Amino acid sequence: MRPNSIIAAAAGFAALYSLSGTAWAQANRTFVSGHGSDSNPCSLSAPCRSFAQALSQTNAGGEVTILDPGGYGAVTINKSISIVNDGVGEAGVTVTSGDAITVSTGASDVVNLRGLTLVGGGGQNGIVFGNLGALNIQNCVVRGFGNGITGQGITFVPVGAAALNVSDTIVSNASLDGIVVQPSGAGTVTAAFDRVQAIGNGGLGFSIDGSNSTGAVNVTIVNSLATNNHRSGVLAGSDVGKATTQMMISNSVMSNNSTGAEDAGTNSTTYLAKNTITGNTRAFFNNGVGALLSFGDNYIKGNGDDGGAIPLVSAK
């Protein structure tokens, strides 16, 4: 074979190798393991060690599958992705500074997090969502974030229309608030919580704040628990000319907080249905500019101040 032919053939093989390497690196499903290595291709037989490396090798809309227990490191998510632990043991992220998981996605992106344990060993926040799209959190534990003064478990601060859905999740012992929904910009923001526990946080259990937005904020909390939080178990508020903020709390327990349920802002409305409010210093509070309304079927007893009558709305 002539030298020019040899060079051409070598170049062809190199191109094929490069193409196959790229296809291998960008997969629809990648894998991480406590025994893996970030020099691996994140395949089932050769998993990666960290979420960050697996994310870099996963196509948008793909899935990072966790194979066994381990600590997988902080990660910033900038595309549609699912990070999934389907019961193989604790899949953890422990951070000594900064945030455990940061989500900054586009309007059409959806991020799914399932079966993760996030621990704030000096880290500031557990999960921070700061742009657009949708975030779904299922069967996770987020605990111990903050520096003793600031720091939150789940911080949902989109800059426009976005959706947060959380189920079967515990958020506990944050230095400040457990769960924060505080959008800016315009657009409708929705948040739904089902079987979510906000426990022992240094500020609020659930904080719903429409005062930085000119859109709408619609929140549903069902079958959930807010207990032993330093301030209110659940608080909603907005301001004049700001987002119309509506919160429905149903079949939930608010106990052993400073205040059980609170609506504290103009242009916000909180509805209570079939809840248990007990053991709080004050059962509920409305500062007179928002609206706290009841369907007349709540169990409010055993608080330091059980309060008077709550204005009623009719069930349909």
C-alpha angles and dihedrals in degrees: 000000000000118000093248090053091050091051092049092049092049091050090051093051090048091052092050091048091050092050093047090048092053092048090048093049095050105057132160090231127031132177138222129195137179085237095047132105131224088226088067124092091246092246125145092260094040108030126184125243102226139046090229094059094043090050091054090056097045125091119238107273091026133120136247108209121202114220103187144350118301148117108269105185136240117307140192114214119205103165142039107294143146122219106194136188109178096188107299093132134279113341102191145186115193117180129188093194138012124013129321099219125013119190119196109162141152128262095267097043124109124197122195123194118184134174099000130146114208118190127189105216088172093323119137106226136006103215123003120189111187113163135030140311131053134309122197119190121186134176096351136142120216113181145162103010125159142048097268092274109044132019134099139209102227118009114188109184108154121177094221141346112358143142133225123192121180128177138168092005136136121212111184147164100008114163091237126007126354100214124011128189107184115149128185131200122031134302133077120295120195129190128182126187122189122176092352122153123205105190135177099345120163094235128010127350095215119010117191112183125174096169095105096050136072094199128071133286119203118182132179123191116185135167089000141132134225110182141157094006115152094232129019122340090221127008132178128184147150137169144239110298092006134109118319099240123200127177128184117195115189137169091357138129126232109184141158096006128125088254125006102212127001137182109190112165146069114259095025131110129191122195123199122202129170095340132149114226113181144139095027124131086237123014098214142343138202117181092209100254099074126049128251110185135178136205087215096248103096125119107228114171142122097039124132085246115018091188130218131280119321116218109260133230124192123252116233 
